Amino acid sequence: MAILSILEFPDPRLRKTARRVSKVDDDLRRLIDDMFETMYAAPGIGLAATQVNIHRRLFIADVSADQTEPYALINPEILEKDGVIVTEEGCLSVPGYYEEVERAEHIRVRFENRDGEQVEMEAKGLLAVCIQHEVDHLDGKLFVDYLSEARRQQIRKRLIRDRRHQSTADVA
Ligand code: GNR
Ligand code: NI
């Protein structure tokens, strides 16, 4: 197991479109295990392969309070969306920023699980929000894209400035 490093906005690699997973094998299961270790350590409720610079269509999610509902979704397809929910979203690739985003409240999703079996699942509430947030990552999209251009640029500038201050804190 290993903790993977997470790309941060505005890294252009977060804008890549992920390609389908062709085969669910032991290498992929090892990646999934490393992604869970990384997500739980962060901590977060979801993590897309794109965020760890792997441009394949898979992500993980666990919205439980006690790490008891782990899901790995490979080649996910959202089949149906229903209703509207507004959630204060955050992202491990946009650390420290939380903003309201509108999503579908209920979804139906088809995917392959870690055994390579086709599964269909219904999700609502936070899990549905998380799944939509993760599918966006696989398409190179971030929650800040739903905000105004001005707010997105402000977040971009502040993240760059804060990282510069971090890396020079001990030199000054
Ligand atoms: O940890 C996370 N919390 C979160 C809260 C509200 C809506 C979506 C999320 S996903 C995020 C982890 C992450 O960046 N996944 O890509
Ligand atoms: Ni995210």
JSON list of C-alpha atoms and ligand atoms in Angstrom, two decimals:
[
{"chain": "A", "resi": 1, "resn": "MET", "atom": "CA", "xyz": [0.00, 0.00, 0.00]},
{"chain": "A", "resi": 2, "resn": "ALA", "atom": "CA", "xyz": [1.10, 3.53, -0.66]},
{"chain": "A", "resi": 3, "resn": "ILE", "atom": "CA", "xyz": [-0.14, 7.07, -0.34]},
{"chain": "A", "resi": 4, "resn": "LEU", "atom": "CA", "xyz": [-0.28, 8.71, -3.76]},
{"chain": "A", "resi": 5, "resn": "SER", "atom": "CA", "xyz": [0.29, 12.39, -4.40]},
{"chain": "A", "resi": 6, "resn": "ILE", "atom": "CA", "xyz": [-2.76, 14.40, -5.44]},
{"chain": "A", "resi": 7, "resn": "LEU", "atom": "CA", "xyz": [-2.69, 16.94, -8.28]},
{"chain": "A", "resi": 8, "resn": "GLU", "atom": "CA", "xyz": [-3.92, 20.40, -7.36]},
{"chain": "A", "resi": 9, "resn": "PHE", "atom": "CA", "xyz": [-5.80, 23.07, -9.32]},
{"chain": "A", "resi": 10, "resn": "PRO", "atom": "CA", "xyz": [-4.80, 24.65, -11.71]},
{"chain": "A", "resi": 11, "resn": "ASP", "atom": "CA", "xyz": [-2.58, 21.72, -12.76]},
{"chain": "A", "resi": 12, "resn": "PRO", "atom": "CA", "xyz": [-3.40, 21.13, -16.48]},
{"chain": "A", "resi": 13, "resn": "ARG", "atom": "CA", "xyz": [-3.27, 17.35, -15.95]},
{"chain": "A", "resi": 14, "resn": "LEU", "atom": "CA", "xyz": [-6.60, 17.67, -14.06]},
{"chain": "A", "resi": 15, "resn": "ARG", "atom": "CA", "xyz": [-8.11, 18.73, -17.43]},
{"chain": "A", "resi": 16, "resn": "LYS", "atom": "CA", "xyz": [-7.33, 15.47, -19.24]},
{"chain": "A", "resi": 17, "resn": "THR", "atom": "CA", "xyz": [-10.19, 13.16, -20.29]},
{"chain": "A", "resi": 18, "resn": "ALA", "atom": "CA", "xyz": [-9.68, 9.69, -18.80]},
{"chain": "A", "resi": 19, "resn": "ARG", "atom": "CA", "xyz": [-9.84, 6.62, -21.09]},
{"chain": "A", "resi": 20, "resn": "ARG", "atom": "CA", "xyz": [-11.89, 3.51, -20.40]},
{"chain": "A", "resi": 21, "resn": "VAL", "atom": "CA", "xyz": [-10.38, 0.69, -18.34]},
{"chain": "A", "resi": 22, "resn": "SER", "atom": "CA", "xyz": [-10.02, -2.32, -20.66]},
{"chain": "A", "resi": 23, "resn": "LYS", "atom": "CA", "xyz": [-9.27, -5.00, -18.08]},
{"chain": "A", "resi": 24, "resn": "VAL", "atom": "CA", "xyz": [-9.92, -5.28, -14.34]},
{"chain": "A", "resi": 25, "resn": "ASP", "atom": "CA", "xyz": [-6.78, -7.07, -13.12]},
{"chain": "A", "resi": 26, "resn": "ASP", "atom": "CA", "xyz": [-4.51, -7.26, -10.08]},
{"chain": "A", "resi": 27, "resn": "ASP", "atom": "CA", "xyz": [-2.58, -4.13, -11.10]},
{"chain": "A", "resi": 28, "resn": "LEU", "atom": "CA", "xyz": [-5.86, -2.18, -11.16]},
{"chain": "A", "resi": 29, "resn": "ARG", "atom": "CA", "xyz": [-6.90, -3.62, -7.77]},
{"chain": "A", "resi": 30, "resn": "ARG", "atom": "CA", "xyz": [-3.54, -2.52, -6.33]},
{"chain": "A", "resi": 31, "resn": "LEU", "atom": "CA", "xyz": [-4.18, 1.00, -7.66]},
{"chain": "A", "resi": 32, "resn": "ILE", "atom": "CA", "xyz": [-7.64, 0.96, -6.06]},
{"chain": "A", "resi": 33, "resn": "ASP", "atom": "CA", "xyz": [-6.15, -0.12, -2.69]},
{"chain": "A", "resi": 34, "resn": "ASP", "atom": "CA", "xyz": [-3.60, 2.72, -2.88]},
{"chain": "A", "resi": 35, "resn": "MET", "atom": "CA", "xyz": [-6.36, 5.17, -3.77]},
{"chain": "A", "resi": 36, "resn": "PHE", "atom": "CA", "xyz": [-8.38, 4.10, -0.69]},
{"chain": "A", "resi": 37, "resn": "GLU", "atom": "CA", "xyz": [-5.34, 4.54, 1.56]},
{"chain": "A", "resi": 38, "resn": "THR", "atom": "CA", "xyz": [-4.78, 8.00, 0.00]},
{"chain": "A", "resi": 39, "resn": "MET", "atom": "CA", "xyz": [-8.45, 9.05, 0.30]},
{"chain": "A", "resi": 40, "resn": "TYR", "atom": "CA", "xyz": [-8.85, 7.90, 3.92]},
{"chain": "A", "resi": 41, "resn": "ALA", "atom": "CA", "xyz": [-5.58, 9.59, 4.93]},
{"chain": "A", "resi": 42, "resn": "ALA", "atom": "CA", "xyz": [-6.53, 12.91, 3.31]},
{"chain": "A", "resi": 43, "resn": "PRO", "atom": "CA", "xyz": [-9.35, 12.54, 4.52]},
{"chain": "A", "resi": 44, "resn": "GLY", "atom": "CA", "xyz": [-11.94, 12.65, 1.74]},
{"chain": "A", "resi": 45, "resn": "ILE", "atom": "CA", "xyz": [-15.17, 10.94, 0.65]},
{"chain": "A", "resi": 46, "resn": "GLY", "atom": "CA", "xyz": [-14.13, 10.31, -2.96]},
{"chain": "A", "resi": 47, "resn": "LEU", "atom": "CA", "xyz": [-11.06, 10.16, -5.19]},
{"chain": "A", "resi": 48, "resn": "ALA", "atom": "CA", "xyz": [-10.83, 9.89, -8.97]},
{"chain": "A", "resi": 49, "resn": "ALA", "atom": "CA", "xyz": [-7.85, 8.29, -10.74]},
{"chain": "A", "resi": 50, "resn": "THR", "atom": "CA", "xyz": [-7.32, 11.60, -12.59]},
{"chain": "A", "resi": 51, "resn": "GLN", "atom": "CA", "xyz": [-6.43, 13.24, -9.27]},
{"chain": "A", "resi": 52, "resn": "VAL", "atom": "CA", "xyz": [-3.50, 10.85, -8.81]},
{"chain": "A", "resi": 53, "resn": "ASN", "atom": "CA", "xyz": [-2.39, 11.40, -12.43]},
{"chain": "A", "resi": 54, "resn": "ILE", "atom": "CA", "xyz": [-3.82, 8.11, -13.75]},
{"chain": "A", "resi": 55, "resn": "HIS", "atom": "CA", "xyz": [-6.02, 8.97, -16.72]},
{"chain": "A", "resi": 56, "resn": "ARG", "atom": "CA", "xyz": [-8.30, 5.92, -16.64]},
{"chain": "A", "resi": 57, "resn": "ARG", "atom": "CA", "xyz": [-12.05, 5.84, -15.94]},
{"chain": "A", "resi": 58, "resn": "LEU", "atom": "CA", "xyz": [-12.28, 4.77, -12.31]},
{"chain": "A", "resi": 59, "resn": "PHE", "atom": "CA", "xyz": [-12.89, 6.36, -8.95]},
{"chain": "A", "resi": 60, "resn": "ILE", "atom": "CA", "xyz": [-13.60, 5.39, -5.37]},
{"chain": "A", "resi": 61, "resn": "ALA", "atom": "CA", "xyz": [-16.09, 6.74, -2.83]},
{"chain": "A", "resi": 62, "resn": "ASP", "atom": "CA", "xyz": [-16.99, 6.21, 0.82]},
{"chain": "A", "resi": 63, "resn": "VAL", "atom": "CA", "xyz": [-19.42, 8.73, 2.34]},
{"chain": "A", "resi": 64, "resn": "SER", "atom": "CA", "xyz": [-19.82, 6.81, 5.63]},
{"chain": "A", "resi": 65, "resn": "ALA", "atom": "CA", "xyz": [-18.56, 8.31, 8.89]},
{"chain": "A", "resi": 66, "resn": "ASP", "atom": "CA", "xyz": [-16.60, 5.17, 9.81]},
{"chain": "A", "resi": 67, "resn": "GLN", "atom": "CA", "xyz": [-15.03, 3.98, 6.52]},
{"chain": "A", "resi": 68, "resn": "THR", "atom": "CA", "xyz": [-17.48, 1.08, 6.19]},
{"chain": "A", "resi": 69, "resn": "GLU", "atom": "CA", "xyz": [-19.03, 1.76, 2.74]},
{"chain": "A", "resi": 70, "resn": "PRO", "atom": "CA", "xyz": [-16.18, 1.65, 0.24]},
{"chain": "A", "resi": 71, "resn": "TYR", "atom": "CA", "xyz": [-17.16, 1.65, -3.44]},
{"chain": "A", "resi": 72, "resn": "ALA", "atom": "CA", "xyz": [-14.88, 1.33, -6.47]},
{"chain": "A", "resi": 73, "resn": "LEU", "atom": "CA", "xyz": [-16.55, 2.33, -9.73]},
{"chain": "A", "resi": 74, "resn": "ILE", "atom": "CA", "xyz": [-14.82, 1.34, -12.98]},
{"chain": "A", "resi": 75, "resn": "ASN", "atom": "CA", "xyz": [-16.06, 2.66, -16.36]},
{"chain": "A", "resi": 76, "resn": "PRO", "atom": "CA", "xyz": [-19.01, 4.41, -14.67]},
{"chain": "A", "resi": 77, "resn": "GLU", "atom": "CA", "xyz": [-22.03, 5.58, -16.71]},
{"chain": "A", "resi": 78, "resn": "ILE", "atom": "CA", "xyz": [-24.74, 7.72, -15.16]},
{"chain": "A", "resi": 79, "resn": "LEU", "atom": "CA", "xyz": [-27.97, 6.34, -16.66]},
{"chain": "A", "resi": 80, "resn": "GLU", "atom": "CA", "xyz": [-30.57, 8.54, -14.99]},
{"chain": "A", "resi": 81, "resn": "LYS", "atom": "CA", "xyz": [-30.63, 11.74, -12.98]},
{"chain": "A", "resi": 82, "resn": "ASP", "atom": "CA", "xyz": [-33.56, 13.11, -10.99]},
{"chain": "A", "resi": 83, "resn": "GLY", "atom": "CA", "xyz": [-34.25, 16.02, -8.70]},
{"chain": "A", "resi": 84, "resn": "VAL", "atom": "CA", "xyz": [-31.97, 18.82, -7.53]},
{"chain": "A", "resi": 85, "resn": "ILE", "atom": "CA", "xyz": [-29.72, 19.08, -4.49]},
{"chain": "A", "resi": 86, "resn": "VAL", "atom": "CA", "xyz": [-27.38, 21.90, -3.49]},
{"chain": "A", "resi": 87, "resn": "THR", "atom": "CA", "xyz": [-24.33, 20.85, -1.48]},
{"chain": "A", "resi": 88, "resn": "GLU", "atom": "CA", "xyz": [-21.31, 22.66, -0.16]},
{"chain": "A", "resi": 89, "resn": "GLU", "atom": "CA", "xyz": [-18.64, 20.82, -2.14]},
{"chain": "A", "resi": 90, "resn": "GLY", "atom": "CA", "xyz": [-14.95, 20.55, -1.53]},
{"chain": "A", "resi": 91, "resn": "CYS", "atom": "CA", "xyz": [-12.22, 18.80, -3.51]},
{"chain": "A", "resi": 92, "resn": "LEU", "atom": "CA", "xyz": [-8.87, 17.34, -2.52]},
{"chain": "A", "resi": 93, "resn": "SER", "atom": "CA", "xyz": [-7.50, 19.00, -5.67]},
{"chain": "A", "resi": 94, "resn": "VAL", "atom": "CA", "xyz": [-8.79, 22.43, -4.53]},
{"chain": "A", "resi": 95, "resn": "PRO", "atom": "CA", "xyz": [-7.75, 22.28, -0.86]},
{"chain": "A", "resi": 96, "resn": "GLY", "atom": "CA", "xyz": [-9.39, 24.66, 1.58]},
{"chain": "A", "resi": 97, "resn": "TYR", "atom": "CA", "xyz": [-12.28, 25.88, -0.60]},
{"chain": "A", "resi": 98, "resn": "TYR", "atom": "CA", "xyz": [-15.95, 24.92, -0.17]},
{"chain": "A", "resi": 99, "resn": "GLU", "atom": "CA", "xyz": [-18.72, 26.26, -2.41]},
{"chain": "A", "resi": 100, "resn": "GLU", "atom": "CA", "xyz": [-22.35, 25.45, -3.12]},
{"chain": "A", "resi": 101, "resn": "VAL", "atom": "CA", "xyz": [-22.93, 23.37, -6.26]},
{"chain": "A", "resi": 102, "resn": "GLU", "atom": "CA", "xyz": [-26.23, 22.15, -7.75]},
{"chain": "A", "resi": 103, "resn": "ARG", "atom": "CA", "xyz": [-26.41, 18.48, -8.77]},
{"chain": "A", "resi": 104, "resn": "ALA", "atom": "CA", "xyz": [-29.03, 15.78, -9.35]},
{"chain": "A", "resi": 105, "resn": "GLU", "atom": "CA", "xyz": [-30.39, 14.44, -6.05]},
{"chain": "A", "resi": 106, "resn": "HIS", "atom": "CA", "xyz": [-30.98, 10.87, -7.28]},
{"chain": "A", "resi": 107, "resn": "ILE", "atom": "CA", "xyz": [-28.98, 8.98, -9.87]},
{"chain": "A", "resi": 108, "resn": "ARG", "atom": "CA", "xyz": [-28.75, 5.51, -11.37]},
{"chain": "A", "resi": 109, "resn": "VAL", "atom": "CA", "xyz": [-25.21, 4.45, -12.29]},
{"chain": "A", "resi": 110, "resn": "ARG", "atom": "CA", "xyz": [-23.79, 1.44, -14.10]},
{"chain": "A", "resi": 111, "resn": "PHE", "atom": "CA", "xyz": [-20.16, 0.42, -13.60]},
{"chain": "A", "resi": 112, "resn": "GLU", "atom": "CA", "xyz": [-17.78, -2.52, -13.22]},
{"chain": "A", "resi": 113, "resn": "ASN", "atom": "CA", "xyz": [-16.76, -3.41, -9.68]},
{"chain": "A", "resi": 114, "resn": "ARG", "atom": "CA", "xyz": [-13.28, -4.53, -8.53]},
{"chain": "A", "resi": 115, "resn": "ASP", "atom": "CA", "xyz": [-14.10, -8.08, -9.64]},
{"chain": "A", "resi": 116, "resn": "GLY", "atom": "CA", "xyz": [-14.91, -6.86, -13.15]},
{"chain": "A", "resi": 117, "resn": "GLU", "atom": "CA", "xyz": [-18.65, -7.55, -12.77]},
{"chain": "A", "resi": 118, "resn": "GLN", "atom": "CA", "xyz": [-21.24, -5.18, -14.29]},
{"chain": "A", "resi": 119, "resn": "VAL", "atom": "CA", "xyz": [-23.31, -3.59, -11.53]},
{"chain": "A", "resi": 120, "resn": "GLU", "atom": "CA", "xyz": [-26.16, -1.08, -11.45]},
{"chain": "A", "resi": 121, "resn": "MET", "atom": "CA", "xyz": [-26.81, 1.00, -8.36]},
{"chain": "A", "resi": 122, "resn": "GLU", "atom": "CA", "xyz": [-29.10, 3.80, -7.26]},
{"chain": "A", "resi": 123, "resn": "ALA", "atom": "CA", "xyz": [-27.66, 6.59, -5.17]},
{"chain": "A", "resi": 124, "resn": "LYS", "atom": "CA", "xyz": [-29.12, 9.63, -3.46]},
{"chain": "A", "resi": 125, "resn": "GLY", "atom": "CA", "xyz": [-27.92, 12.55, -1.37]},
{"chain": "A", "resi": 126, "resn": "LEU", "atom": "CA", "xyz": [-24.23, 12.88, -0.63]},
{"chain": "A", "resi": 127, "resn": "LEU", "atom": "CA", "xyz": [-23.26, 9.64, -2.41]},
{"chain": "A", "resi": 128, "resn": "ALA", "atom": "CA", "xyz": [-25.07, 10.80, -5.57]},
{"chain": "A", "resi": 129, "resn": "VAL", "atom": "CA", "xyz": [-23.31, 14.18, -5.32]},
{"chain": "A", "resi": 130, "resn": "CYS", "atom": "CA", "xyz": [-19.95, 12.49, -4.81]},
{"chain": "A", "resi": 131, "resn": "ILE", "atom": "CA", "xyz": [-20.43, 10.18, -7.82]},
{"chain": "A", "resi": 132, "resn": "GLN", "atom": "CA", "xyz": [-21.30, 13.16, -10.07]},
{"chain": "A", "resi": 133, "resn": "HIS", "atom": "CA", "xyz": [-18.25, 15.07, -8.75]},
{"chain": "A", "resi": 134, "resn": "GLU", "atom": "CA", "xyz": [-15.99, 12.07, -9.50]},
{"chain": "A", "resi": 135, "resn": "VAL", "atom": "CA", "xyz": [-17.39, 11.43, -13.00]},
{"chain": "A", "resi": 136, "resn": "ASP", "atom": "CA", "xyz": [-16.67, 15.12, -13.71]},
{"chain": "A", "resi": 137, "resn": "HIS", "atom": "CA", "xyz": [-13.01, 14.54, -12.75]},
{"chain": "A", "resi": 138, "resn": "LEU", "atom": "CA", "xyz": [-12.80, 11.73, -15.34]},
{"chain": "A", "resi": 139, "resn": "ASP", "atom": "CA", "xyz": [-13.98, 14.27, -17.93]},
{"chain": "A", "resi": 140, "resn": "GLY", "atom": "CA", "xyz": [-11.44, 16.89, -16.82]},
{"chain": "A", "resi": 141, "resn": "LYS", "atom": "CA", "xyz": [-14.01, 18.95, -14.97]},
{"chain": "A", "resi": 142, "resn": "LEU", "atom": "CA", "xyz": [-13.75, 20.46, -11.46]},
{"chain": "A", "resi": 143, "resn": "PHE", "atom": "CA", "xyz": [-16.41, 21.84, -9.10]},
{"chain": "A", "resi": 144, "resn": "VAL", "atom": "CA", "xyz": [-14.89, 25.33, -9.50]},
{"chain": "A", "resi": 145, "resn": "ASP", "atom": "CA", "xyz": [-16.08, 25.22, -13.13]},
{"chain": "A", "resi": 146, "resn": "TYR", "atom": "CA", "xyz": [-19.64, 25.70, -11.79]},
{"chain": "A", "resi": 147, "resn": "LEU", "atom": "CA", "xyz": [-18.63, 28.96, -10.06]},
{"chain": "A", "resi": 148, "resn": "SER", "atom": "CA", "xyz": [-18.25, 32.40, -11.62]},
{"chain": "A", "resi": 149, "resn": "GLU", "atom": "CA", "xyz": [-15.11, 33.07, -13.66]},
{"chain": "A", "resi": 150, "resn": "ALA", "atom": "CA", "xyz": [-14.14, 35.73, -11.08]},
{"chain": "A", "resi": 151, "resn": "ARG", "atom": "CA", "xyz": [-14.41, 33.33, -8.12]},
{"chain": "A", "resi": 152, "resn": "ARG", "atom": "CA", "xyz": [-12.53, 30.58, -10.01]},
{"chain": "A", "resi": 153, "resn": "GLN", "atom": "CA", "xyz": [-9.67, 33.00, -10.83]},
{"chain": "A", "resi": 154, "resn": "GLN", "atom": "CA", "xyz": [-9.60, 34.17, -7.20]},
{"chain": "A", "resi": 155, "resn": "ILE", "atom": "CA", "xyz": [-9.30, 30.58, -5.96]},
{"chain": "A", "resi": 156, "resn": "ARG", "atom": "CA", "xyz": [-6.61, 29.85, -8.59]},
{"chain": "A", "resi": 157, "resn": "LYS", "atom": "CA", "xyz": [-4.52, 32.88, -7.56]},
{"chain": "A", "resi": 158, "resn": "ARG", "atom": "CA", "xyz": [-4.86, 32.20, -3.84]},
{"chain": "A", "resi": 159, "resn": "LEU", "atom": "CA", "xyz": [-3.89, 28.53, -4.20]},
{"chain": "A", "resi": 160, "resn": "ILE", "atom": "CA", "xyz": [-0.79, 29.48, -6.21]},
{"chain": "A", "resi": 161, "resn": "ARG", "atom": "CA", "xyz": [0.15, 32.20, -3.70]},
{"chain": "A", "resi": 162, "resn": "ASP", "atom": "CA", "xyz": [-0.38, 29.93, -0.68]},
{"chain": "A", "resi": 163, "resn": "ARG", "atom": "CA", "xyz": [1.74, 27.16, -2.22]},
{"chain": "A", "resi": 164, "resn": "ARG", "atom": "CA", "xyz": [4.55, 29.65, -2.89]},
{"chain": "A", "resi": 165, "resn": "HIS", "atom": "CA", "xyz": [4.45, 30.82, 0.72]},
{"chain": "A", "resi": 166, "resn": "GLN", "atom": "CA", "xyz": [4.46, 27.21, 1.95]},
{"chain": "A", "resi": 167, "resn": "SER", "atom": "CA", "xyz": [7.52, 26.23, -0.07]},
{"chain": "A", "resi": 168, "resn": "THR", "atom": "CA", "xyz": [9.52, 29.28, 1.06]},
{"chain": "A", "resi": 169, "resn": "ALA", "atom": "CA", "xyz": [8.35, 29.41, 4.70]},
{"chain": "A", "resi": 170, "resn": "ASP", "atom": "CA", "xyz": [11.61, 27.91, 6.04]},
{"chain": "A", "resi": 171, "resn": "VAL", "atom": "CA", "xyz": [13.89, 30.00, 3.76]},
{"chain": "A", "resi": 172, "resn": "ALA", "atom": "CA", "xyz": [12.50, 33.36, 4.92]},
{"chain": "B", "resi": 1, "resn": "GNR", "atom": "O1", "xyz": [-13.74, 14.83, 0.15]},
{"chain": "B", "resi": 1, "resn": "GNR", "atom": "C1", "xyz": [-14.55, 15.33, -0.65]},
{"chain": "B", "resi": 1, "resn": "GNR", "atom": "N1", "xyz": [-15.69, 15.89, -0.17]},
{"chain": "B", "resi": 1, "resn": "GNR", "atom": "C2", "xyz": [-16.75, 16.27, -0.97]},
{"chain": "B", "resi": 1, "resn": "GNR", "atom": "C3", "xyz": [-17.76, 17.02, -0.38]},
{"chain": "B", "resi": 1, "resn": "GNR", "atom": "C4", "xyz": [-18.85, 17.41, -1.12]},
{"chain": "B", "resi": 1, "resn": "GNR", "atom": "C5", "xyz": [-18.96, 17.06, -2.45]},
{"chain": "B", "resi": 1, "resn": "GNR", "atom": "C6", "xyz": [-17.97, 16.31, -3.05]},
{"chain": "B", "resi": 1, "resn": "GNR", "atom": "C7", "xyz": [-16.86, 15.91, -2.32]},
{"chain": "B", "resi": 1, "resn": "GNR", "atom": "S1", "xyz": [-15.65, 14.93, -3.06]},
{"chain": "B", "resi": 1, "resn": "GNR", "atom": "C8", "xyz": [-14.24, 15.35, -2.10]},
{"chain": "B", "resi": 1, "resn": "GNR", "atom": "C9", "xyz": [-13.05, 14.49, -2.45]},
{"chain": "B", "resi": 1, "resn": "GNR", "atom": "C10", "xyz": [-12.64, 14.75, -3.88]},
{"chain": "B", "resi": 1, "resn": "GNR", "atom": "O2", "xyz": [-12.00, 15.70, -4.22]},
{"chain": "B", "resi": 1, "resn": "GNR", "atom": "N2", "xyz": [-13.05, 13.89, -4.78]},
{"chain": "B", "resi": 1, "resn": "GNR", "atom": "O3", "xyz": [-12.74, 14.08, -6.07]},
{"chain": "B", "resi": 2, "resn": "NI", "atom": "NI", "xyz": [-12.58, 16.24, -6.29]}
]
